[in-house]
Amino acid sequence: MSSWRERLKKIDDYRWEIETSYKPGMRVPGLLYADEHMLEQIIGEEQSPEQVANVAFLPGIVGKSLAMPDIHWGYGFPIGGVAATRVDDGVISPGGVGFDINCGVRLLTTNLMEKDVRPRIEEIIGQLFASIPSGMGSGGRIRVKGKEMDRVLRDGARWAVEKGYGDQEDLEFTEENGCLKAADPDQVSEKARKRGIPQLGTLGSGNHFLEIQMVDEIYDEVAAGVFGVHRAGQVVILIHTGSRGFGHQVCDDYLKTMGLAVRKYGIELPDRQLACAPVKSPEGQAYLAAMACVANYAWANRQCITHWTREALSGIFGRSPRELGLRQVYDVAHNIAKIEKHAVDGKGLLVCVHRKGATRAFPAGHPDVPDAYKDVGQPVLIPGDMGRYSYVAVGTQRAMEETFGSTCHGAGRVQSRSKARRDLSASDVADELRAKGITFQVASRSALVEEASQAYKDVSEVVQVADGAGISRKVFKARPIGVIKG
Amino acid sequence: MPNFEFTDHTADIGIIAYGNSVEEVFVNAAYGMFSLIADFEKVAEVIGHQVVAEAPDQEELLVTWLNELLYLFDAEGLIFSRFEIVELRQHYVRAMAYGEKVDPSRHNLKTQVKAATYHQLKLEKGDEFSARIILDI
């Protein structure tokens, strides 16, 4: 196990390289972002560095096969993996996006303070839990039919806004304005549609959540101020969900397509879960178009949930969302592949950036950063576990130069779900949360145990490494006072 | 008795399914998966649903079979407690799955399984047949 210790070449306190000589077939080196302590955890889980090396086999990969500090074992690609491939002669891999396509996070601010919310938190959480379908087998409040689903898939969050779920301004503060234009609903199977339609407008289960949080500590007052966060104690809302069964089905459909494509194009891979096709091939283009539909579905999903959140709070406080300052700070994808232009060897190159459990982190001045944020950079939303805290960071120029504008996405598990179930009891976890002043409603008791703080890395270490390495910069930390979970 | 066990993964769960034949392995893998999803002993046999899957080889067929069942769970709201393989070939499986409509109040839904994956997939013949499948959850 510890042999990884010798294999990894230390670049500096936060960077560890896997040289191409590790395995014949690696086209580029691997690069892990970690500090000494975190490296022990990563090495302890032998397979994730191996997966970083495997990703380096992908035809057309440029730069390095990157692993963010929250890297952990995934299928094919590690979670926390970032890889950019040349659009011209490189490949696209559904495994580099994952099953929960555009799983992502959205942050809203409010002008409420902890003292306004605490006395009513039971009511707020109860109302949100009632308004937002959560948990397995929960159907959505929205039923789209036939051609309407095509519009969801083509227009994403814009579809939702046009239906009255939210404001035009929300789109401005969403990655890609909540719509990938490459979407082509014809590339999505009937099965995926059937799985997706009943789940539109649902939070889902597992690690997905909605949290009422209070700002705990501000590190960068200027950036925080620009994002609408002005003081400790201010209440913010974090929504974490994705594309539900719709994304799982599209991923599965295209893993099959790619399995055949690998044979057809004679691509040699060390792991069949890395199945891929040339970006420009019919298979690659079809996946990109289908994946864009799923990304749009997820943005529409978060948009609807945002609307119900506003409705619920507005009802409880008897003030309009605008009066409550319920403004969207940003919405970012954690699992996505995007065609972007990046500097490679000093030249602008069109690449397909796979971010699987990684967040886009564009710096100040980048044209894709909303005008309002252009002096500080794109907000990076990094959820932690439900018992501790989450972070907001900002993208940097260094991320542009090293990680194709990417950074970490969250805490990452340290304990399997079954171990958490064996070691912890639901009533203990509930007591712990209550002792920390966190009110919660969960759809299942097992979720409570599986998602306990103990099962996760401390997200502050992850964020610290990304900050230390300079691929994102901390702005503020917030901790939950109310949680709903599927 | 269904014959399967779980292996621990940090973020996911592995199933090892055993059997005296490949058919039994397919059935036991399905039992394993549904035992994660819900208390499947509480699932009544109200309906029988035919399931057909095709794949380039038998290992991938096992994954496709499980994903087909997940699809029926998610899209049709069906949960199963018994499986019968009617026909199994290298690239093709036809089976009957028996169960009922999902009822969260009775079935104690536990874990959302996103998909069966191809990662470290293995179908082997030793003293008996066995398969290892990792589920993304």
Coordinates of C-alpha atoms in Angstrom, one line a residue:
Chain A
M1 CA 0.0 0.0 0.0
S2 CA 2.6 2.5 1.1
S3 CA 4.4 2.0 -2.2
W4 CA 2.4 5.0 -3.5
R5 CA 4.4 7.0 -1.1
E6 CA 7.6 6.4 -3.0
R7 CA 6.0 6.6 -6.4
L8 CA 4.5 10.0 -5.9
K9 CA 6.9 12.8 -6.7
K10 CA 6.6 15.8 -4.3
I11 CA 6.4 19.0 -6.2
D12 CA 5.6 21.3 -3.3
D13 CA 3.5 21.1 -0.1
Y14 CA 0.3 20.7 -2.1
R15 CA 1.3 18.9 -5.3
W16 CA 2.2 15.3 -5.9
E17 CA 3.0 14.0 -9.4
I18 CA 2.5 10.5 -10.9
E19 CA 5.1 10.3 -13.6
T20 CA 4.2 8.8 -17.0
S21 CA 6.8 6.1 -16.3
Y22 CA 4.5 4.6 -13.7
K23 CA 2.5 2.7 -16.3
P24 CA 3.2 2.3 -20.0
G25 CA 0.3 3.9 -21.8
M26 CA 0.0 7.1 -19.7
R27 CA 0.1 9.9 -22.1
V28 CA 0.5 12.7 -19.5
P29 CA 1.6 12.7 -15.9
G30 CA -1.0 12.7 -13.0
L31 CA -1.1 15.4 -10.5
L32 CA -2.7 15.2 -7.0
Y33 CA -3.5 18.2 -4.9
A34 CA -3.1 17.2 -1.2
D35 CA -1.2 18.0 1.9
E36 CA 0.7 15.4 3.9
H37 CA -2.2 14.4 6.1
M38 CA -4.6 14.2 3.2
L39 CA -2.2 12.2 1.1
E40 CA -2.2 9.5 3.8
Q41 CA -5.9 9.2 3.3
I42 CA -5.7 9.1 -0.4
I43 CA -2.9 6.5 -0.4
G44 CA -4.8 4.5 2.1
E45 CA -7.5 4.1 -0.5
E46 CA -5.1 2.6 -3.0
Q47 CA -7.3 2.7 -6.0
S48 CA -7.8 6.4 -6.4
P49 CA -4.2 7.3 -7.4
E50 CA -4.3 4.3 -9.8
Q51 CA -7.5 5.8 -11.3
V52 CA -5.7 9.1 -11.8
A53 CA -3.0 7.2 -13.7
N54 CA -5.7 5.3 -15.7
V55 CA -7.3 8.6 -16.8
A56 CA -4.0 9.6 -18.3
F57 CA -4.5 6.9 -20.9
L58 CA -7.4 8.8 -22.6
P59 CA -6.5 9.7 -26.2
G60 CA -6.0 13.4 -26.6
I61 CA -5.6 14.2 -22.9
V62 CA -3.6 17.4 -22.4
G63 CA -1.9 19.0 -19.4
K64 CA -2.1 16.5 -16.6
S65 CA -4.6 14.0 -15.3
L66 CA -5.7 16.0 -12.3
A67 CA -7.0 15.0 -8.9
M68 CA -8.6 17.6 -6.6
P69 CA -7.9 17.4 -2.9
D70 CA -11.3 15.7 -2.2
I71 CA -10.4 12.8 -4.6
H72 CA -11.8 9.4 -3.8
W73 CA -12.4 6.2 -5.5
G74 CA -15.0 6.4 -8.4
Y75 CA -16.0 4.1 -11.2
G76 CA -13.4 4.6 -13.9
F77 CA -12.5 8.2 -13.2
P78 CA -11.9 9.1 -9.5
I79 CA -14.4 11.5 -7.9
G80 CA -12.5 14.7 -7.8
G81 CA -10.9 14.0 -11.2
V82 CA -10.4 16.6 -13.9
A83 CA -9.2 15.8 -17.4
A84 CA -9.1 18.0 -20.5
T85 CA -9.0 16.3 -23.9
R86 CA -8.4 17.9 -27.3
V87 CA -11.6 18.4 -29.2
D88 CA -9.8 17.8 -32.5
D89 CA -8.5 14.3 -31.9
G90 CA -9.3 13.6 -28.2
V91 CA -12.1 11.6 -26.6
I92 CA -15.1 12.3 -24.4
S93 CA -15.9 9.8 -21.6
P94 CA -19.2 9.5 -19.8
G95 CA -17.2 8.0 -16.9
G96 CA -15.5 11.4 -16.6
V97 CA -18.8 13.0 -15.8
G98 CA -20.5 10.3 -13.7
F99 CA -24.0 9.0 -13.3
D100 CA -25.4 12.1 -11.6
I101 CA -24.8 14.5 -14.4
N102 CA -24.8 18.1 -13.3
C103 CA -25.1 17.2 -9.7
G104 CA -24.5 20.7 -8.4
V105 CA -25.0 23.3 -5.8
R106 CA -27.0 26.6 -5.6
L107 CA -26.6 29.3 -3.0
L108 CA -29.1 31.9 -2.1
T109 CA -28.6 34.8 0.3
T110 CA -31.1 36.5 2.5
N111 CA -31.2 39.7 4.5
L112 CA -32.3 37.6 7.5
M113 CA -30.1 37.1 10.5
E114 CA -29.7 34.0 12.7
K115 CA -31.9 35.7 15.4
D116 CA -34.8 36.1 12.9
V117 CA -34.6 32.5 11.8
R118 CA -33.8 30.4 14.9
P119 CA -37.1 31.0 16.6
R120 CA -39.0 29.7 13.5
I121 CA -36.6 27.1 12.3
E122 CA -38.9 24.1 13.1
E123 CA -41.6 25.7 11.1
I124 CA -39.3 26.6 8.2
I125 CA -37.8 23.1 8.0
G126 CA -41.2 21.6 8.2
Q127 CA -42.6 23.8 5.5
L128 CA -39.6 23.2 3.2
F129 CA -39.8 19.4 3.7
A130 CA -43.5 19.6 2.8
S131 CA -42.9 21.8 -0.2
I132 CA -39.9 20.1 -1.8
P133 CA -40.4 16.4 -2.6
S134 CA -37.5 14.5 -1.1
G135 CA -36.3 11.0 -0.7
M136 CA -36.5 7.9 -2.8
G137 CA -39.6 7.1 -4.7
S138 CA -40.9 10.7 -4.2
G139 CA -42.7 12.0 -7.2
G140 CA -42.4 15.6 -8.3
R141 CA -45.0 18.4 -8.1
I142 CA -44.4 19.1 -11.8
R143 CA -45.7 16.8 -14.5
V144 CA -44.4 17.7 -18.0
K145 CA -45.9 15.9 -21.0
G146 CA -44.6 15.1 -24.5
K147 CA -43.1 18.1 -26.2
E148 CA -42.8 20.0 -22.9
M149 CA -40.1 17.7 -21.7
D150 CA -38.1 18.6 -24.9
R151 CA -38.3 22.2 -23.8
V152 CA -37.0 21.4 -20.4
L153 CA -34.1 19.5 -22.0
R154 CA -33.4 22.3 -24.5
D155 CA -33.8 25.4 -22.3
G156 CA -32.9 24.2 -18.8
A157 CA -33.4 26.8 -16.0
R158 CA -34.8 29.2 -18.6
W159 CA -37.8 26.8 -19.1
A160 CA -38.4 26.9 -15.3
V161 CA -38.2 30.7 -15.2
E162 CA -40.5 31.1 -18.1
K163 CA -43.0 28.9 -16.2
G164 CA -42.8 31.2 -13.3
Y165 CA -40.3 29.4 -11.2
G166 CA -37.9 32.2 -10.4
D167 CA -36.5 35.3 -12.0
Q168 CA -34.6 36.2 -15.1
E169 CA -31.8 37.3 -12.7
D170 CA -31.4 33.8 -11.4
L171 CA -30.2 32.8 -14.9
E172 CA -27.5 35.4 -14.9
F173 CA -26.1 33.9 -11.8
T174 CA -26.0 30.3 -13.0
E175 CA -23.1 28.6 -14.7
E176 CA -23.8 28.7 -18.4
N177 CA -27.0 30.7 -17.5
G178 CA -28.5 27.3 -16.7
C179 CA -28.5 26.0 -20.3
L180 CA -26.0 24.1 -22.4
K181 CA -26.8 25.0 -25.9
A182 CA -25.5 21.7 -27.3
A183 CA -28.6 20.0 -26.0
D184 CA -30.5 17.8 -28.5
P185 CA -33.5 16.0 -27.0
D186 CA -33.4 13.5 -29.9
Q187 CA -30.2 12.0 -28.4
V188 CA -32.0 11.0 -25.2
S189 CA -33.6 7.6 -24.9
E190 CA -37.3 7.0 -24.3
K191 CA -36.3 5.2 -21.1
A192 CA -34.4 8.2 -19.8
R193 CA -37.4 10.4 -20.4
K194 CA -39.7 8.0 -18.6
R195 CA -37.3 7.9 -15.7
G196 CA -36.8 11.7 -15.7
I197 CA -40.4 13.0 -16.1
P198 CA -41.7 11.9 -12.7
Q199 CA -38.6 13.1 -10.9
L200 CA -38.4 16.7 -12.2
G201 CA -38.6 19.1 -9.2
T202 CA -37.4 16.6 -6.6
L203 CA -34.4 16.8 -4.2
G204 CA -33.7 13.1 -4.3
S205 CA -31.8 11.1 -1.7
G206 CA -28.3 10.2 -0.7
N207 CA -26.0 13.2 -0.1
H208 CA -28.5 15.6 -1.6
F209 CA -29.9 18.3 0.7
L210 CA -31.3 21.7 1.3
E211 CA -29.7 23.6 4.2
I212 CA -30.5 26.8 6.0
Q213 CA -27.2 28.1 7.0
M214 CA -25.7 31.0 8.9
V215 CA -22.5 32.7 7.8
D216 CA -19.8 31.7 10.3
E217 CA -16.6 33.3 9.3
I218 CA -15.7 35.7 6.4
Y219 CA -12.2 35.4 5.0
D220 CA -12.5 37.9 2.1
E221 CA -14.8 40.7 2.9
V222 CA -14.6 42.3 -0.5
A223 CA -15.6 39.1 -2.4
A224 CA -18.2 38.2 0.2
G225 CA -19.7 41.7 -0.1
V226 CA -19.9 41.4 -3.9
F227 CA -21.7 38.0 -3.4
G228 CA -24.1 39.7 -1.0
V229 CA -22.7 38.4 2.2
H230 CA -21.9 41.1 4.7
R231 CA -21.7 39.8 8.2
A232 CA -21.4 36.7 10.4
G233 CA -24.9 35.4 11.4
Q234 CA -26.4 36.3 8.0
V235 CA -28.7 33.5 6.8
V236 CA -28.0 31.8 3.5
I237 CA -29.5 28.7 1.8
L238 CA -27.6 26.0 0.0
I239 CA -29.3 23.5 -2.3
H240 CA -27.5 20.4 -3.5
T241 CA -29.1 18.1 -6.0
G242 CA -28.7 16.9 -9.5
S243 CA -30.4 15.1 -12.4
R244 CA -31.8 12.2 -10.5
G245 CA -32.7 9.0 -12.4
F246 CA -32.7 10.9 -15.7
G247 CA -28.9 11.4 -15.5
H248 CA -28.3 7.8 -14.3
Q249 CA -30.2 6.4 -17.3
V250 CA -28.4 8.7 -19.9
C251 CA -25.1 7.8 -18.4
D252 CA -25.9 4.1 -18.5
D253 CA -27.2 4.3 -22.1
Y254 CA -24.1 6.0 -23.2
L255 CA -21.7 3.7 -21.3
K256 CA -23.1 1.0 -23.6
T257 CA -22.7 3.2 -26.7
M258 CA -19.1 4.0 -25.7
G259 CA -18.4 0.3 -24.9
L260 CA -19.1 -0.4 -28.6
A261 CA -17.3 2.8 -29.7
V262 CA -14.1 1.7 -27.9
R263 CA -14.1 -1.5 -30.0
K264 CA -15.0 0.4 -33.2
Y265 CA -12.3 3.0 -32.8
G266 CA -9.7 0.6 -31.4
I267 CA -9.2 2.6 -28.2
E268 CA -7.1 0.8 -25.6
L269 CA -8.1 1.5 -22.0
P270 CA -7.0 0.0 -18.6
D271 CA -10.6 0.0 -17.3
R272 CA -13.8 -0.4 -19.2
Q273 CA -15.6 2.1 -17.1
L274 CA -13.4 4.7 -18.9
A275 CA -15.2 3.9 -22.1
C276 CA -15.1 6.8 -24.5
A277 CA -15.4 7.9 -28.1
P278 CA -13.7 10.7 -30.1
V279 CA -15.3 14.0 -29.3
K280 CA -16.0 14.6 -33.0
S281 CA -17.3 11.1 -33.7
P282 CA -21.1 10.6 -34.0
E283 CA -21.1 8.7 -30.6
G284 CA -19.1 11.5 -28.9
Q285 CA -21.4 14.2 -30.4
A286 CA -24.5 12.3 -29.4
Y287 CA -23.3 11.9 -25.8
L288 CA -22.4 15.6 -25.6
A289 CA -25.9 16.5 -26.8
A290 CA -27.6 14.1 -24.4
M291 CA -25.4 15.1 -21.5
A292 CA -26.3 18.8 -22.2
C293 CA -30.0 17.8 -22.0
V294 CA -29.4 16.2 -18.6
A295 CA -27.4 19.2 -17.4
N296 CA -30.3 21.4 -18.4
Y297 CA -32.8 19.2 -16.6
A298 CA -30.7 19.5 -13.4
W299 CA -30.6 23.3 -13.7
A300 CA -34.4 23.3 -14.2
N301 CA -34.7 21.0 -11.2
R302 CA -32.7 23.4 -8.9
Q303 CA -34.6 26.3 -10.3
C304 CA -37.9 24.8 -9.3
I305 CA -36.6 24.0 -5.8
T306 CA -35.3 27.5 -5.5
H307 CA -38.8 28.8 -6.3
W308 CA -40.5 26.6 -3.7
T309 CA -37.9 27.7 -1.1
R310 CA -38.7 31.3 -1.8
E311 CA -42.4 30.6 -1.6
A312 CA -42.0 28.8 1.7
L313 CA -40.0 31.5 3.4
S314 CA -42.1 34.2 2.0
G315 CA -45.2 32.5 3.4
I316 CA -43.6 32.1 6.8
F317 CA -42.2 35.6 7.1
G318 CA -45.1 37.3 5.4
R319 CA -42.7 39.2 3.1
S320 CA -42.0 38.9 -0.6
P321 CA -38.8 37.0 -1.7
R322 CA -37.4 40.4 -2.7
E323 CA -38.1 41.9 0.7
L324 CA -36.3 38.9 2.2
G325 CA -33.3 39.5 -0.1
L326 CA -33.7 36.0 -1.4
R327 CA -31.2 36.5 -4.2
Q328 CA -29.3 33.8 -6.0
V329 CA -25.5 34.0 -5.5
Y330 CA -24.6 31.3 -7.9
D331 CA -25.3 27.8 -9.2
V332 CA -22.4 25.5 -10.2
A333 CA -22.2 22.0 -11.7
H334 CA -20.0 19.4 -10.0
N335 CA -20.3 16.6 -12.6
I336 CA -20.1 17.8 -16.2
A337 CA -18.1 17.9 -19.4
K338 CA -17.7 21.2 -21.2
I339 CA -16.1 22.4 -24.4
E340 CA -13.9 25.3 -23.3
K341 CA -11.0 27.2 -24.6
H342 CA -7.8 27.0 -22.5
A343 CA -4.2 27.9 -22.9
V344 CA -2.1 24.8 -23.6
D345 CA 1.6 25.1 -24.2
G346 CA 1.1 28.9 -24.6
K347 CA -1.6 28.5 -27.3
G348 CA -5.4 28.7 -27.1
L349 CA -6.8 25.2 -27.6
L350 CA -10.4 24.0 -27.7
V351 CA -10.7 21.2 -25.1
C352 CA -13.3 19.0 -23.5
V353 CA -13.0 19.5 -19.8
H354 CA -14.3 16.6 -17.8
R355 CA -15.1 17.6 -14.2
K356 CA -16.2 14.7 -12.1
G357 CA -16.7 15.9 -8.6
A358 CA -14.9 19.1 -9.3
T359 CA -16.1 22.7 -9.6
R360 CA -15.4 25.2 -12.3
A361 CA -13.3 28.0 -10.8
F362 CA -12.9 30.8 -13.3
P363 CA -11.0 33.9 -12.2
A364 CA -11.8 37.6 -12.1
G365 CA -12.1 39.0 -15.6
H366 CA -13.1 35.8 -17.3
P367 CA -15.8 36.4 -19.9
D368 CA -18.0 33.6 -18.4
V369 CA -18.1 35.2 -15.0
P370 CA -21.2 37.3 -14.4
D371 CA -20.5 41.1 -14.8
A372 CA -21.4 41.7 -11.2
Y373 CA -18.6 39.4 -10.1
K374 CA -16.0 40.3 -12.8
D375 CA -13.7 42.0 -10.3
V376 CA -13.6 39.1 -7.8
G377 CA -14.1 35.9 -9.9
Q378 CA -16.7 33.1 -10.1
P379 CA -18.2 31.8 -6.8
V380 CA -17.2 28.2 -6.0
L381 CA -19.7 26.5 -3.8
I382 CA -18.3 23.7 -1.7
P383 CA -20.8 21.8 0.5
G384 CA -19.5 19.9 3.6
D385 CA -21.4 17.4 5.7
M386 CA -24.7 18.3 7.4
G387 CA -23.2 18.5 10.9
R388 CA -20.3 20.9 10.2
Y389 CA -20.0 23.6 7.5
S390 CA -19.8 24.5 3.9
Y391 CA -17.6 27.0 2.1
V392 CA -17.8 29.5 -0.6
A393 CA -14.6 30.2 -2.5
V394 CA -13.7 32.0 -5.6
G395 CA -11.8 31.0 -8.8
T396 CA -8.3 32.1 -9.5
Q397 CA -5.9 32.7 -12.4
R398 CA -3.7 29.8 -11.1
A399 CA -6.7 27.4 -11.6
M400 CA -6.9 28.7 -15.2
E401 CA -3.2 27.9 -15.7
E402 CA -3.1 24.5 -13.9
T403 CA -6.5 22.9 -13.6
F404 CA -8.4 24.1 -16.6
G405 CA -10.2 26.5 -14.2
S406 CA -11.2 23.8 -11.7
T407 CA -11.1 23.2 -8.0
C408 CA -12.5 20.9 -5.3
H409 CA -16.3 20.2 -4.9
G410 CA -16.9 18.9 -1.3
A411 CA -15.8 16.7 1.5
G412 CA -15.7 13.2 0.1
R413 CA -16.5 10.2 2.2
V414 CA -14.1 8.5 4.5
Q415 CA -16.4 5.9 5.7
S416 CA -18.6 3.5 3.6
R417 CA -22.3 3.8 4.1
S418 CA -22.5 0.3 5.6
K419 CA -19.7 1.0 8.0
A420 CA -21.6 4.2 9.1
R421 CA -24.7 2.1 9.6
R422 CA -22.8 -0.4 11.6
D423 CA -21.0 2.1 13.8
L424 CA -23.5 4.8 14.4
S425 CA -27.1 4.9 15.5
A426 CA -29.8 7.2 14.1
S427 CA -30.7 8.4 17.5
D428 CA -27.1 9.3 18.4
V429 CA -26.6 11.2 15.1
A430 CA -29.9 13.0 15.7
D431 CA -28.8 13.9 19.3
E432 CA -25.5 15.2 18.0
L433 CA -27.2 17.4 15.4
R434 CA -29.6 18.8 18.0
A435 CA -26.8 19.5 20.4
K436 CA -25.2 21.6 17.6
G437 CA -28.4 23.5 17.2
I438 CA -29.3 21.9 13.9
T439 CA -32.9 21.2 13.1
F440 CA -33.5 18.5 10.5
Q441 CA -36.1 16.5 8.6
V442 CA -34.9 13.4 6.7
A443 CA -37.0 11.1 4.6
S444 CA -35.2 8.0 5.9
R445 CA -33.3 7.1 9.1
S446 CA -30.6 5.4 7.1
A447 CA -29.8 8.7 5.3
L448 CA -29.3 10.3 8.7
V449 CA -26.7 7.7 9.7
E450 CA -25.0 7.4 6.3
E451 CA -24.6 11.1 6.0
A452 CA -23.3 11.7 9.5
S453 CA -20.3 14.0 9.9
Q454 CA -18.1 11.0 10.9
A455 CA -18.6 9.5 7.5
Y456 CA -17.0 12.5 5.7
K457 CA -13.7 14.2 5.5
D458 CA -13.5 17.5 7.1
V459 CA -14.3 19.8 4.2
S460 CA -12.2 22.6 5.8
E461 CA -9.0 20.5 5.1
V462 CA -10.1 20.1 1.4
V463 CA -10.8 23.8 1.0
Q464 CA -7.5 24.7 2.8
V465 CA -5.5 22.6 0.4
A466 CA -7.2 24.1 -2.7
D467 CA -6.5 27.5 -1.1
G468 CA -2.9 26.7 -0.3
A469 CA -2.3 25.4 -3.8
G470 CA -3.9 28.6 -5.1
I471 CA -6.6 26.9 -7.3
S472 CA -9.4 28.6 -5.4
R473 CA -9.5 31.2 -2.6
K474 CA -11.7 31.0 0.5
V475 CA -14.3 33.7 0.8
F476 CA -16.6 32.6 3.7
K477 CA -17.7 29.6 5.7
A478 CA -21.3 28.9 6.7
R479 CA -22.8 26.3 9.0
P480 CA -26.2 24.7 8.9
I481 CA -29.0 25.5 11.4
G482 CA -31.6 23.6 9.5
V483 CA -31.3 20.6 7.1
I484 CA -33.7 18.7 4.9
K485 CA -32.5 15.5 3.3
G486 CA -33.9 12.7 1.2
Chain B
M1 CA -32.0 -18.9 0.0
P2 CA -30.6 -16.0 -1.9
N3 CA -26.8 -16.3 -1.9
F4 CA -25.0 -13.0 -2.0
E5 CA -22.8 -10.8 0.2
F6 CA -21.7 -7.1 0.2
T7 CA -18.3 -5.7 0.0
D8 CA -17.5 -2.3 1.4
H9 CA -16.4 0.6 -0.8
T10 CA -16.1 4.1 0.6
A11 CA -18.5 5.7 -1.7
D12 CA -20.3 2.7 -3.2
I13 CA -21.3 -0.8 -2.5
G14 CA -20.1 -4.1 -4.1
I15 CA -22.2 -7.2 -4.4
I16 CA -20.8 -10.7 -4.7
A17 CA -23.5 -13.0 -5.9
Y18 CA -23.0 -16.8 -5.9
G19 CA -24.8 -19.7 -7.6
N20 CA -24.6 -23.2 -9.1
S21 CA -25.3 -21.7 -12.5
V22 CA -25.0 -18.3 -14.2
E23 CA -28.8 -18.1 -14.0
E24 CA -28.6 -18.3 -10.2
V25 CA -25.9 -15.7 -10.1
F26 CA -28.1 -13.3 -12.0
V27 CA -31.0 -14.0 -9.7
N28 CA -28.9 -13.5 -6.5
A29 CA -27.3 -10.3 -7.8
A30 CA -30.9 -8.9 -8.2
Y31 CA -31.8 -10.1 -4.7
G32 CA -28.7 -8.4 -3.4
M33 CA -29.5 -5.1 -5.1
F34 CA -33.1 -5.0 -4.0
S35 CA -32.2 -5.9 -0.4
L36 CA -30.2 -2.7 -0.4
I37 CA -33.1 -0.6 -1.8
A38 CA -35.8 -1.8 0.5
D39 CA -37.0 -4.5 2.9
F40 CA -37.8 -6.7 0.0
E41 CA -39.3 -9.5 2.2
K42 CA -42.2 -7.0 2.7
V43 CA -42.8 -6.9 -1.1
A44 CA -45.8 -8.9 -2.2
E45 CA -45.9 -10.9 -5.4
V46 CA -48.8 -9.0 -7.0
I47 CA -47.5 -8.7 -10.6
G48 CA -45.1 -10.4 -12.9
H49 CA -43.1 -8.3 -15.3
Q50 CA -41.1 -9.6 -18.2
V51 CA -37.5 -8.3 -18.3
V52 CA -35.3 -8.6 -21.4
A53 CA -31.8 -7.4 -21.7
E54 CA -29.0 -7.6 -24.3
A55 CA -25.3 -6.9 -24.1
P56 CA -22.1 -7.6 -26.0
D57 CA -21.0 -10.3 -23.4
Q58 CA -22.3 -12.1 -20.4
E59 CA -20.5 -9.9 -17.8
E60 CA -22.0 -6.8 -19.3
L61 CA -25.3 -8.6 -19.6
L62 CA -25.4 -8.9 -15.8
V63 CA -24.9 -5.2 -15.4
T64 CA -27.6 -4.5 -18.1
W65 CA -30.0 -6.8 -16.3
L66 CA -29.6 -5.1 -13.0
N67 CA -29.9 -1.6 -14.6
E68 CA -33.1 -2.8 -16.4
L69 CA -34.5 -3.6 -13.0
L70 CA -33.4 -0.3 -11.6
Y71 CA -35.1 1.4 -14.6
L72 CA -38.4 -0.4 -13.7
F73 CA -38.0 0.7 -10.1
D74 CA -37.4 4.3 -11.0
A75 CA -39.6 4.8 -14.1
E76 CA -42.5 2.4 -13.4
G77 CA -42.3 2.4 -9.6
L78 CA -42.0 -1.4 -9.4
I79 CA -40.2 -3.2 -6.7
F80 CA -39.5 -7.0 -7.0
S81 CA -39.0 -9.8 -4.5
R82 CA -38.6 -12.8 -6.8
F83 CA -36.9 -13.4 -10.1
E84 CA -37.0 -16.3 -12.6
I85 CA -34.6 -16.5 -15.5
V86 CA -36.5 -17.9 -18.5
E87 CA -33.7 -17.8 -21.0
L88 CA -30.1 -16.9 -20.7
R89 CA -27.6 -16.8 -23.5
Q90 CA -24.2 -15.2 -23.9
H91 CA -25.7 -11.9 -25.1
Y92 CA -29.3 -12.1 -24.1
V93 CA -31.5 -12.7 -21.0
R94 CA -35.2 -13.0 -20.6
A95 CA -36.6 -13.2 -17.1
M96 CA -39.7 -12.7 -15.0
A97 CA -39.6 -10.4 -12.1
Y98 CA -42.4 -10.6 -9.5
G99 CA -43.4 -7.8 -7.1
E100 CA -45.6 -4.8 -6.8
K101 CA -45.9 -1.1 -7.0
V102 CA -43.5 0.7 -4.6
D103 CA -45.1 1.9 -1.4
P104 CA -42.7 3.9 0.7
S105 CA -44.9 3.5 3.8
R106 CA -44.6 -0.3 3.7
H107 CA -41.3 -1.1 1.9
N108 CA -39.0 0.9 4.1
L109 CA -36.9 2.4 1.2
K110 CA -33.3 2.5 2.3
T111 CA -30.7 3.3 -0.4
Q112 CA -31.1 4.9 -3.7
V113 CA -29.0 2.8 -6.2
K114 CA -28.0 5.0 -9.1
A115 CA -26.7 2.2 -11.3
A116 CA -24.8 -1.0 -11.6
T117 CA -21.4 -0.2 -13.0
Y118 CA -18.8 -2.0 -15.1
H119 CA -16.1 -1.2 -12.7
Q120 CA -14.1 -4.3 -11.7
L121 CA -16.9 -6.4 -13.0
K122 CA -16.2 -10.1 -12.8
L123 CA -18.2 -13.2 -13.6
E124 CA -16.3 -16.4 -12.7
K125 CA -16.6 -20.1 -12.5
G126 CA -14.7 -21.7 -9.6
D127 CA -16.2 -24.4 -7.4
E128 CA -19.4 -22.5 -8.1
F129 CA -20.3 -19.5 -10.2
S130 CA -19.8 -16.0 -8.7
A131 CA -20.0 -12.4 -9.8
R132 CA -18.8 -9.2 -8.4
I133 CA -20.7 -6.0 -9.3
I134 CA -20.2 -2.5 -7.9
L135 CA -23.2 -0.4 -7.5
D136 CA -23.1 3.4 -7.6
I137 CA -25.2 4.8 -4.8

